[in-house]
Tab-separated table of N, CA and C in Angstrom:
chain	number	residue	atom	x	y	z
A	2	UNK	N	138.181	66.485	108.529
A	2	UNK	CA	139.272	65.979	107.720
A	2	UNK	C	139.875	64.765	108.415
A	3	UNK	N	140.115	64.005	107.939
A	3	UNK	CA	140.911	62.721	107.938
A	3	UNK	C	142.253	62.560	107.834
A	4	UNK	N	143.278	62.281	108.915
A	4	UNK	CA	144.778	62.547	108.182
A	4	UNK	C	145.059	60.876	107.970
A	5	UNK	N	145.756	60.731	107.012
A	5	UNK	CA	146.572	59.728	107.137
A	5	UNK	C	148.170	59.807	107.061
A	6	UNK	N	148.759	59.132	107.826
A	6	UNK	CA	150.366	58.959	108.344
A	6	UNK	C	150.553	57.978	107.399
A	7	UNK	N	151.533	57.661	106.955
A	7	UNK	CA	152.381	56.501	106.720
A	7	UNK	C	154.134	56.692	107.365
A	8	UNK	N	154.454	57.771	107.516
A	8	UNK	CA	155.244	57.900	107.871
A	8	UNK	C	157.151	58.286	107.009
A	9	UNK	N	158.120	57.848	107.895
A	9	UNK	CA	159.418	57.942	107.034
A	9	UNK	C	159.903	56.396	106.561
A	10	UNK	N	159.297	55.723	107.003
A	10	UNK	CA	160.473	54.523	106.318
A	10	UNK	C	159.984	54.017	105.103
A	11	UNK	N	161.424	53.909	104.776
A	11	UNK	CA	161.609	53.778	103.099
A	11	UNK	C	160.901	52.939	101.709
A	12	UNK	N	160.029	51.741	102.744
A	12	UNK	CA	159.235	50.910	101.811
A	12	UNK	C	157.947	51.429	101.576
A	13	UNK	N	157.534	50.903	100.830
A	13	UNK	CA	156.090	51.350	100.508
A	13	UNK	C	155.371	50.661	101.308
A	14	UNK	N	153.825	51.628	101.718
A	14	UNK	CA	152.647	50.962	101.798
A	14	UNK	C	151.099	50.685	101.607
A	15	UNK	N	151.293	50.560	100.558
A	15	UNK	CA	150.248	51.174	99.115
A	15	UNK	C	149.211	50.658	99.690
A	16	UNK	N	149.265	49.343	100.380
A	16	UNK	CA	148.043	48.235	100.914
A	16	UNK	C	146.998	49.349	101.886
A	17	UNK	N	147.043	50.285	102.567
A	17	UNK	CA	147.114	51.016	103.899
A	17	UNK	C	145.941	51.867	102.405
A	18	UNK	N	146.766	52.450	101.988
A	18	UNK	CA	146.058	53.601	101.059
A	18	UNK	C	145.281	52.763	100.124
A	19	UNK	N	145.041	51.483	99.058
A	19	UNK	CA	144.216	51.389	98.662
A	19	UNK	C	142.839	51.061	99.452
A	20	UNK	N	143.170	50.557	100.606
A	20	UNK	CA	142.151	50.242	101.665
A	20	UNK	C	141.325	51.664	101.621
A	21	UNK	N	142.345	52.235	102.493
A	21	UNK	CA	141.394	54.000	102.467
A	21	UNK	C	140.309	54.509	100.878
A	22	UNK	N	141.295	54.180	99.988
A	22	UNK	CA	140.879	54.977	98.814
A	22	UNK	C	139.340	53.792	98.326
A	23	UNK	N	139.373	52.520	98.968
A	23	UNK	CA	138.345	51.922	98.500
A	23	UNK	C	137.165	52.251	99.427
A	24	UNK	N	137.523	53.042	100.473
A	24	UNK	CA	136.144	53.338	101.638
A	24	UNK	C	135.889	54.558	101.056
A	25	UNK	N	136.589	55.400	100.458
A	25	UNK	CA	135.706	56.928	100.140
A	25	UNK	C	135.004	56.230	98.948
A	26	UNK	N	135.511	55.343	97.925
A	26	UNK	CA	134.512	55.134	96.740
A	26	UNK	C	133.340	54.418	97.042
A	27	UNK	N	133.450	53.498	98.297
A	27	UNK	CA	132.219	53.089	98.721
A	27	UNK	C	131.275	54.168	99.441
A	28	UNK	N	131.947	54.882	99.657
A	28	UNK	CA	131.263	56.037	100.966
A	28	UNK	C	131.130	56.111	102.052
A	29	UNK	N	132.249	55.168	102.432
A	29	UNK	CA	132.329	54.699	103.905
A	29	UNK	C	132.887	56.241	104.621
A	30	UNK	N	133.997	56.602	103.822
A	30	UNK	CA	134.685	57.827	104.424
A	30	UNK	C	134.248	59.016	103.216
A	31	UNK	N	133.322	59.847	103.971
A	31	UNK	CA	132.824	60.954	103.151
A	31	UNK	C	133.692	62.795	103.309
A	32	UNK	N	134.376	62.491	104.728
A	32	UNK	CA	135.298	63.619	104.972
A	32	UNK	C	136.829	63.536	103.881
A	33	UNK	N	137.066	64.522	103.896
A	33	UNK	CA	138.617	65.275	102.849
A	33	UNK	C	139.388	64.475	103.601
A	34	UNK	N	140.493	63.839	102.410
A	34	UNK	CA	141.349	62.932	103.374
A	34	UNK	C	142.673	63.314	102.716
A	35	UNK	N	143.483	63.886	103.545
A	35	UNK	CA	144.758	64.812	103.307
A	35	UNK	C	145.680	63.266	103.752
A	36	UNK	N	146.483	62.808	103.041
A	36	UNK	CA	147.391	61.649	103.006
A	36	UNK	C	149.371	62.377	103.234
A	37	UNK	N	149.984	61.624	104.098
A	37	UNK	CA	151.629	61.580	104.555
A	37	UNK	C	151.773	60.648	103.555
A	38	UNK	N	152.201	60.716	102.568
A	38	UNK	CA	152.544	59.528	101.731
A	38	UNK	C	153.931	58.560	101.993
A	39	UNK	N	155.033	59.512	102.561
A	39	UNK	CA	156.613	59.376	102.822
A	39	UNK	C	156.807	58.759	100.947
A	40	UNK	N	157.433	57.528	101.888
A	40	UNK	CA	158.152	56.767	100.087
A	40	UNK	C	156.952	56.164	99.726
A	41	UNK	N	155.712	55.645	99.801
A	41	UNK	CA	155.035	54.624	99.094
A	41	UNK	C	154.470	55.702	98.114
A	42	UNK	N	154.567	55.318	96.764
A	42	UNK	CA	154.378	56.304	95.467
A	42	UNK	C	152.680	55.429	94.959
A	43	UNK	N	151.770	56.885	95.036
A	43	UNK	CA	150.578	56.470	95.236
A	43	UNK	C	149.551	58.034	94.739
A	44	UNK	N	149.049	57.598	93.806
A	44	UNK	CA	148.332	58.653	93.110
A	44	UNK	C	146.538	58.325	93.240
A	45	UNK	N	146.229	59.384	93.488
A	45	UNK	CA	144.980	59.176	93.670
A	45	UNK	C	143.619	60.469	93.252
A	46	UNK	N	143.086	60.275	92.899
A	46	UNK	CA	141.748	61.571	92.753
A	46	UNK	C	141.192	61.757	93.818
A	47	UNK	N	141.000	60.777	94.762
A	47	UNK	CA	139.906	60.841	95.617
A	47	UNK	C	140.969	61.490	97.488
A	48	UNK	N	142.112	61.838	97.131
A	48	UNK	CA	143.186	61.738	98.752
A	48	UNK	C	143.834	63.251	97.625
A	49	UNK	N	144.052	64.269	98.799
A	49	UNK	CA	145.176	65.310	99.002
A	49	UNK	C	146.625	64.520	99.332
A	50	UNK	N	147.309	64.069	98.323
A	50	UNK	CA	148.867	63.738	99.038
A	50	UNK	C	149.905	64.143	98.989
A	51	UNK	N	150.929	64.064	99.805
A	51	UNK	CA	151.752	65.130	99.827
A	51	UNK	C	153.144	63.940	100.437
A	52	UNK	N	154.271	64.037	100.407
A	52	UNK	CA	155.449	63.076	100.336
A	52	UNK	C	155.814	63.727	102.211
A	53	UNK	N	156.440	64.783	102.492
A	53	UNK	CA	156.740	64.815	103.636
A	53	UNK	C	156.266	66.524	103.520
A	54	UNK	N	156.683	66.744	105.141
A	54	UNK	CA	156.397	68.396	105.569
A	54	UNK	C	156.981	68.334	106.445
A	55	UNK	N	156.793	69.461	106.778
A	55	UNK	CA	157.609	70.277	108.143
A	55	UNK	C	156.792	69.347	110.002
A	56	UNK	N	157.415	69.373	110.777
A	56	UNK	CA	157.072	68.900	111.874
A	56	UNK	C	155.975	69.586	112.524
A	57	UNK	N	156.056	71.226	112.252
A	57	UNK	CA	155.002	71.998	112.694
A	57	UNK	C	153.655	71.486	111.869
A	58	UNK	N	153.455	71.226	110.414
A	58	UNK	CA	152.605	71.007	109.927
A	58	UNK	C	151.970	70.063	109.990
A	59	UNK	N	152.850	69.088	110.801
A	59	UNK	CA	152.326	67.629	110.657
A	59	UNK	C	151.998	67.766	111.817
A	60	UNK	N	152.379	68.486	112.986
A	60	UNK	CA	151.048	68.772	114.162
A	60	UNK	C	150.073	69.250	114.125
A	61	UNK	N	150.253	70.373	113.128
A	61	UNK	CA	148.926	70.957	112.999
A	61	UNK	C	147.446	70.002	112.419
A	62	UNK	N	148.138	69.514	111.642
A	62	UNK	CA	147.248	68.291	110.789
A	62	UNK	C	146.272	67.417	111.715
A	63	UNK	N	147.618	67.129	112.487
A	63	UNK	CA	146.974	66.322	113.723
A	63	UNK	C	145.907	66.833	114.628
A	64	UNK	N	146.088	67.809	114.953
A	64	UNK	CA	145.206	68.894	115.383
A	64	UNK	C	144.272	69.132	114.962
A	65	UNK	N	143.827	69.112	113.532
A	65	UNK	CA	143.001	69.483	112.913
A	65	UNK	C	142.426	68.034	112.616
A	66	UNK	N	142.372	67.188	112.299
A	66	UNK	CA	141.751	65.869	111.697
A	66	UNK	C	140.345	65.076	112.882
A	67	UNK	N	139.888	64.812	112.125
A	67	UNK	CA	138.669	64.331	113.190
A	67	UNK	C	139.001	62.775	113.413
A	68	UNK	N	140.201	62.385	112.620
A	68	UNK	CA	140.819	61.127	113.132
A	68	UNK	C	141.795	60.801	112.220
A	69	UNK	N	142.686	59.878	112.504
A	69	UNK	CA	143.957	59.553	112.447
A	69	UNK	C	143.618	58.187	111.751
A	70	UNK	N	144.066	58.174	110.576
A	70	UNK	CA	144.821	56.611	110.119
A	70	UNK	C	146.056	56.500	109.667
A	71	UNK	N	146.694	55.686	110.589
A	71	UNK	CA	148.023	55.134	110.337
A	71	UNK	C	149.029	54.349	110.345
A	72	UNK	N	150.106	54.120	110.160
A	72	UNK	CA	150.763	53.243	110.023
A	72	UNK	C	151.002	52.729	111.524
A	73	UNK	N	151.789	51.386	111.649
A	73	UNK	CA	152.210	51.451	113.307
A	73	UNK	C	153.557	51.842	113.470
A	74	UNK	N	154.201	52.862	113.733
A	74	UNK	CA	155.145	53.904	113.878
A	74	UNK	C	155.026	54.477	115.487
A	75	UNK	N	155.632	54.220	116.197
A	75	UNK	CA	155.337	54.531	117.850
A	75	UNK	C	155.494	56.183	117.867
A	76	UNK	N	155.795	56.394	116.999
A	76	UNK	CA	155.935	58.239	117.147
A	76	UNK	C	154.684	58.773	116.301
A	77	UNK	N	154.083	58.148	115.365
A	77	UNK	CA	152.910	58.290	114.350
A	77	UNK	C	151.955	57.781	115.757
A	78	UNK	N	151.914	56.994	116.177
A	78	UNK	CA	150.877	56.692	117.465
A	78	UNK	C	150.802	57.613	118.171
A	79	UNK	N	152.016	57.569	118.855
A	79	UNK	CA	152.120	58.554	120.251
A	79	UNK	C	151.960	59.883	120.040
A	80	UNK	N	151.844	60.247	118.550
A	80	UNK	CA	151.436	61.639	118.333
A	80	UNK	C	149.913	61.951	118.580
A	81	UNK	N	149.402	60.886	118.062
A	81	UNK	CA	147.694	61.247	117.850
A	81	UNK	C	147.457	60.839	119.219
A	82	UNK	N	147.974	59.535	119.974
A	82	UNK	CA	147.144	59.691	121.418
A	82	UNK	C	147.580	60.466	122.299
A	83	UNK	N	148.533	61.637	122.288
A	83	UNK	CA	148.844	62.606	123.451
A	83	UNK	C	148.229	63.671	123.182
A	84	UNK	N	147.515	63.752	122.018
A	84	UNK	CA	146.256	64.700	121.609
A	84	UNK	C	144.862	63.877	122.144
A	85	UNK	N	144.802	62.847	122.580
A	85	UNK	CA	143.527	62.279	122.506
A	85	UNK	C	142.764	61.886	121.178
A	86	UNK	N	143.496	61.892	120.052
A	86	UNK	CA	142.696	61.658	118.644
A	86	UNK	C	142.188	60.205	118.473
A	87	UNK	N	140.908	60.101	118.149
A	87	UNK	CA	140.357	58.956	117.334
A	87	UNK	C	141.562	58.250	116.123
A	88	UNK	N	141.942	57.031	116.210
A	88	UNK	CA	142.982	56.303	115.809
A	88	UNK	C	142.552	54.966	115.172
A	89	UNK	N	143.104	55.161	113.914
A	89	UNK	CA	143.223	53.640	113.656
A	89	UNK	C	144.489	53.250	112.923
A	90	UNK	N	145.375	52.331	113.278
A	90	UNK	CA	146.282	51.860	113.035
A	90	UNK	C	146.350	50.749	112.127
A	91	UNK	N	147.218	50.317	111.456
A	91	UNK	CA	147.390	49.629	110.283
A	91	UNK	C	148.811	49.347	110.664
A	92	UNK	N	149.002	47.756	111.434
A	92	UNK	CA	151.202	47.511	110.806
A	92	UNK	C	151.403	47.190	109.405
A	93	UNK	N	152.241	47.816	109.317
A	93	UNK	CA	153.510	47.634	107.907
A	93	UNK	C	153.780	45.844	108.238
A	94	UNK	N	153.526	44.896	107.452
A	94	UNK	CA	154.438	43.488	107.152
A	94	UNK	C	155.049	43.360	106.620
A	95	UNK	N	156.142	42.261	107.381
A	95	UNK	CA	157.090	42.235	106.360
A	95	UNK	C	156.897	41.244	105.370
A	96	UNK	N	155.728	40.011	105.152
A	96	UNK	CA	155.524	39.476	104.390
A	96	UNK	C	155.190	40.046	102.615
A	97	UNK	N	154.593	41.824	103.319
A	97	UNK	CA	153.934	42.418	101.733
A	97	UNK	C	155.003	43.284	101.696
A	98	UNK	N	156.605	43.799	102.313
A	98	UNK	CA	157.636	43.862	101.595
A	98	UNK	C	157.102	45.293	101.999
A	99	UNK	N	156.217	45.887	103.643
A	99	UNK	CA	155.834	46.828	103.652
A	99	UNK	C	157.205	47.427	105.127
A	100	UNK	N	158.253	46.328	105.384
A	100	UNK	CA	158.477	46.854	106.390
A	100	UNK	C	159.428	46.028	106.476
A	101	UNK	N	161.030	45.767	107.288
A	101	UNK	CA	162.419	44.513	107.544
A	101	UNK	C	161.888	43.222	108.424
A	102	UNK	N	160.680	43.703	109.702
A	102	UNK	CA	160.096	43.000	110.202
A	102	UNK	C	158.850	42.920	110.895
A	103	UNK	N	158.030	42.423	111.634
A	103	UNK	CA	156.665	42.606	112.036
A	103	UNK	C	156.357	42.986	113.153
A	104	UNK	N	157.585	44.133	113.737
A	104	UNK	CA	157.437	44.703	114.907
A	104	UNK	C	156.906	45.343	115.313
A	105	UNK	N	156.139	46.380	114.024
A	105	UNK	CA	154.753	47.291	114.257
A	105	UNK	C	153.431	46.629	114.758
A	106	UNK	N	153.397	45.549	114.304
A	106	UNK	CA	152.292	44.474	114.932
A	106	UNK	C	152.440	44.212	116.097
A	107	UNK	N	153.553	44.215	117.443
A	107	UNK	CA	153.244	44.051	118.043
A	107	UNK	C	153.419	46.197	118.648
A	108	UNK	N	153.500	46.661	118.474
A	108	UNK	CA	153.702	47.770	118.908
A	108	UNK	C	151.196	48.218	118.640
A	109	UNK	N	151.204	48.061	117.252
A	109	UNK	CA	149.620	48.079	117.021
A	109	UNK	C	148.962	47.437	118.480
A	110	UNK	N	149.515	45.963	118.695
A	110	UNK	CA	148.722	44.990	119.336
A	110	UNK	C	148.587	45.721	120.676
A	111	UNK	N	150.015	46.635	121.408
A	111	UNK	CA	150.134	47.253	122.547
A	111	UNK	C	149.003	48.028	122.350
A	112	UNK	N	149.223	48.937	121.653
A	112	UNK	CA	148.407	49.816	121.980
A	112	UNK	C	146.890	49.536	121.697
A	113	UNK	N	146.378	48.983	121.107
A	113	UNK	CA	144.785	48.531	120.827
A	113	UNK	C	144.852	48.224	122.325
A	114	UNK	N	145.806	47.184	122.778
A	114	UNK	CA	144.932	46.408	123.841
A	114	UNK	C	144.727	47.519	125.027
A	115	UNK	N	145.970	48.607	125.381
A	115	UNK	CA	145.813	49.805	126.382
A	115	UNK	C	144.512	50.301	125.856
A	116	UNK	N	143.891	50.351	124.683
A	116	UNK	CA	142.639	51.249	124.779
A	116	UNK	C	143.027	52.918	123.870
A	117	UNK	N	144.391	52.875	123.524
A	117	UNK	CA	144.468	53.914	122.719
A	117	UNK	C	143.999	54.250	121.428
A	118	UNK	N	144.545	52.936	120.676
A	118	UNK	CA	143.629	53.073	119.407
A	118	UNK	C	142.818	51.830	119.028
A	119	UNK	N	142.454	51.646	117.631
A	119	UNK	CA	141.544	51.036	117.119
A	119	UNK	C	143.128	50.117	115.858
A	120	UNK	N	142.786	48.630	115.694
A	120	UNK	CA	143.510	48.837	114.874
A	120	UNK	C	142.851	47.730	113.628
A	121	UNK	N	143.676	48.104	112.756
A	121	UNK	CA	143.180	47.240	111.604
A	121	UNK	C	144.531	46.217	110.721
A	122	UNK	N	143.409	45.520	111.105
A	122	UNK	CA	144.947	43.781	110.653
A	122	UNK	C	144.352	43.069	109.397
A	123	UNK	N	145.135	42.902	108.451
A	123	UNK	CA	144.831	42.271	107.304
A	123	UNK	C	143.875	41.406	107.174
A	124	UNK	N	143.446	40.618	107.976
A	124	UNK	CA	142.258	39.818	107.570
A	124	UNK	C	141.085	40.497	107.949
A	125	UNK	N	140.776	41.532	108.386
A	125	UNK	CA	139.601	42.343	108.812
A	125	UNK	C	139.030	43.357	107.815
A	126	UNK	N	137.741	43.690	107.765
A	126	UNK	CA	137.204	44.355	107.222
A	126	UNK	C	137.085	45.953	107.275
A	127	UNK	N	138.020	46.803	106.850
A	127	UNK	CA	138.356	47.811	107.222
A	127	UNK	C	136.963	49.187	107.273
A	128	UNK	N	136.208	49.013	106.904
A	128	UNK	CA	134.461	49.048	106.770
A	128	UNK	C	134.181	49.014	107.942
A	129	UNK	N	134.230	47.775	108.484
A	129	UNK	CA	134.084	47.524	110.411
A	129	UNK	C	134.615	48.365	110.784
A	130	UNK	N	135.949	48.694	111.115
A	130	UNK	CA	136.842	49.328	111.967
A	130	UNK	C	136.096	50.815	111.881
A	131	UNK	N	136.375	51.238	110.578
A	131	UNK	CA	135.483	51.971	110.404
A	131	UNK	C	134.339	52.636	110.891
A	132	UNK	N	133.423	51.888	110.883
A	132	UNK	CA	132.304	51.860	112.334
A	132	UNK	C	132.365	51.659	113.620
A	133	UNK	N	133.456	51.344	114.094
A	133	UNK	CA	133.956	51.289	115.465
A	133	UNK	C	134.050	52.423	115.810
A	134	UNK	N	134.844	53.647	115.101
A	134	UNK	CA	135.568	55.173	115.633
A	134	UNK	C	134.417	55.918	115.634
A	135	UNK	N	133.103	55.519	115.911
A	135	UNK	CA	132.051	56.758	116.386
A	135	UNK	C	131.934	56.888	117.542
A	136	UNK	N	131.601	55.406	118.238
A	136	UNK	CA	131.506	55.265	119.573
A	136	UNK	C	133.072	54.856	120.347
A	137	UNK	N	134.150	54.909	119.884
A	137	UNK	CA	135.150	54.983	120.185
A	137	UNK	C	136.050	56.055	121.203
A	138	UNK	N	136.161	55.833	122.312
A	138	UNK	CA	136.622	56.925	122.688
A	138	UNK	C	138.239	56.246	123.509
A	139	UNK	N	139.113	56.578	122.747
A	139	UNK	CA	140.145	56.727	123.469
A	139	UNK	C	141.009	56.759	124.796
A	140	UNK	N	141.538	55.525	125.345
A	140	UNK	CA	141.854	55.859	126.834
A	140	UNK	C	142.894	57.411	126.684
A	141	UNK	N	142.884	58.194	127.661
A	141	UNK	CA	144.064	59.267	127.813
A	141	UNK	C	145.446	58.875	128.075
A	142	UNK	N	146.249	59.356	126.960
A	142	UNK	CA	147.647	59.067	126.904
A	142	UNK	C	148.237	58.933	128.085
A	143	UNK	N	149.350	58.323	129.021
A	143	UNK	CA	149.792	58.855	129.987
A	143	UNK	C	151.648	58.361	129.826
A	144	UNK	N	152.627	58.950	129.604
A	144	UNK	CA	153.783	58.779	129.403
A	144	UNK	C	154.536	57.810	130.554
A	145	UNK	N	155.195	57.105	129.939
A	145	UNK	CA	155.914	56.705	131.424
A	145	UNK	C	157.186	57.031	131.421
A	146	UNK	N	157.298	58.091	130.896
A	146	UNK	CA	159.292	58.521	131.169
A	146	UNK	C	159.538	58.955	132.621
A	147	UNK	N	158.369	59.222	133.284
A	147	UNK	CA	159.215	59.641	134.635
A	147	UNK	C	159.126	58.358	135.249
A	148	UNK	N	158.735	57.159	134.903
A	148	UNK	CA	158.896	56.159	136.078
A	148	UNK	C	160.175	54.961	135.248
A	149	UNK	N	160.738	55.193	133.838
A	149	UNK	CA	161.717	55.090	133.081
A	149	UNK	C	162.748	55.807	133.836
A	150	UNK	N	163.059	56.940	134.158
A	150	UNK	CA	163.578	57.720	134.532
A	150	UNK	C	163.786	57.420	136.321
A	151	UNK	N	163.036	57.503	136.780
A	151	UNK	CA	163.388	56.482	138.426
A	151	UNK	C	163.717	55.124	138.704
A	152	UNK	N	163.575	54.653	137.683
A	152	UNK	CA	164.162	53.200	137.205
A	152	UNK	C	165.662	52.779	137.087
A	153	UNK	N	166.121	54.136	136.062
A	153	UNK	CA	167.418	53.916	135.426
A	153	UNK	C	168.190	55.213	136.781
A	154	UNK	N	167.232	56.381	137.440
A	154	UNK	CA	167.919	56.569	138.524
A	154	UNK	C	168.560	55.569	139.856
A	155	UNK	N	167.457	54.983	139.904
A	155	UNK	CA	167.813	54.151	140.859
A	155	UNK	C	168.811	52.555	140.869
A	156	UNK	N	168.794	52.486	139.993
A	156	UNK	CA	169.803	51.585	138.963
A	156	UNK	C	171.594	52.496	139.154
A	157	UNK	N	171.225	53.176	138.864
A	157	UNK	CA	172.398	54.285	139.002
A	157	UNK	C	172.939	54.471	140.272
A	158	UNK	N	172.063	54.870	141.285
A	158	UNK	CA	172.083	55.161	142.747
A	158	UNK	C	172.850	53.697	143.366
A	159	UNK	N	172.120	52.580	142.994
A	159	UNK	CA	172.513	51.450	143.732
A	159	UNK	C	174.205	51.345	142.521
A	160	UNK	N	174.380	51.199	142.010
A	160	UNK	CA	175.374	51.112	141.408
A	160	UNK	C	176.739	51.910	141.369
A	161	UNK	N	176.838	53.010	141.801
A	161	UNK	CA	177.619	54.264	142.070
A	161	UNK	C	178.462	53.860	142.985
């Protein structure tokens, strides 16, 4: 199974899902593709979609999916790479009225370039990307709150 995220914020991003919905009719994506729709209002034959769920479910999902497509949402990211999941990312623009500004693009750009995910940017062939996530393997998540955290300790320490 295939999950796709789009996430909670309030604009639509229909662009993300017709992409998807045009790779199962080609046959690019032949696995069940269970869709997070949030607000973008989007009907389909070929996608399971569902508007929101519970937090437990939306881990489980994660858990269960043989890969992740989604929006660029640093909590929609950081979910699938602290599982190690196969990822491909898509930013929200604000040019297609998918987002206030184009900050997911650089949040996408971070993480492609660490090696976490795979991502897919409007002028690319989402077909390609596509074929990238076989031989794709994921660098392992690694958090940096404890060196955030000795940072703003020591900031503190000298300051006291």
């Amino acid at each position: 199974m295939i999950f796709v995220v789009l996430g909670t914020h309030e604009l639509p991003f229909t662009r993300l899902l017709r992409e998807v919905e045009k790779q199962i009719i080609s046959g690019n994506i032949k696995e069940e593709v269970i869709v997070q729709q949030g607000h973008t209002p989007y009907e389909s034959p070929h996608m399971n979609m569902m508007t929101f769920t519970s937090y437990e479910e939306m881990e489980r999902l994660y858990r269960e999916a043989s890969m992740i497509i989604t929006h660029g949402g640093t909590g929609s990211i950081t979910t699938g790479a602290k599982m190690g999941k196969k990822m491909i990312a898509a930013p929200r623009l604000m040019k297609y009225g998918e987002h206030n500004d184009d900050h997911q693009l650089e949040i996408v750009q971070q993480f492609e370039k660490t090696g976490h995910i795979l991502a897919w940017y409007e002028h690319e062939d989402f077909g390609e990307v596509l074929k990238k996530v076989k031989q794709f393997e994921p660098v392992p998540f690694v958090s940096g709150n404890n060196e955030i955290i000795s940072i703003i300790r020591s900031f503190i320490d000298k300051h006291a």
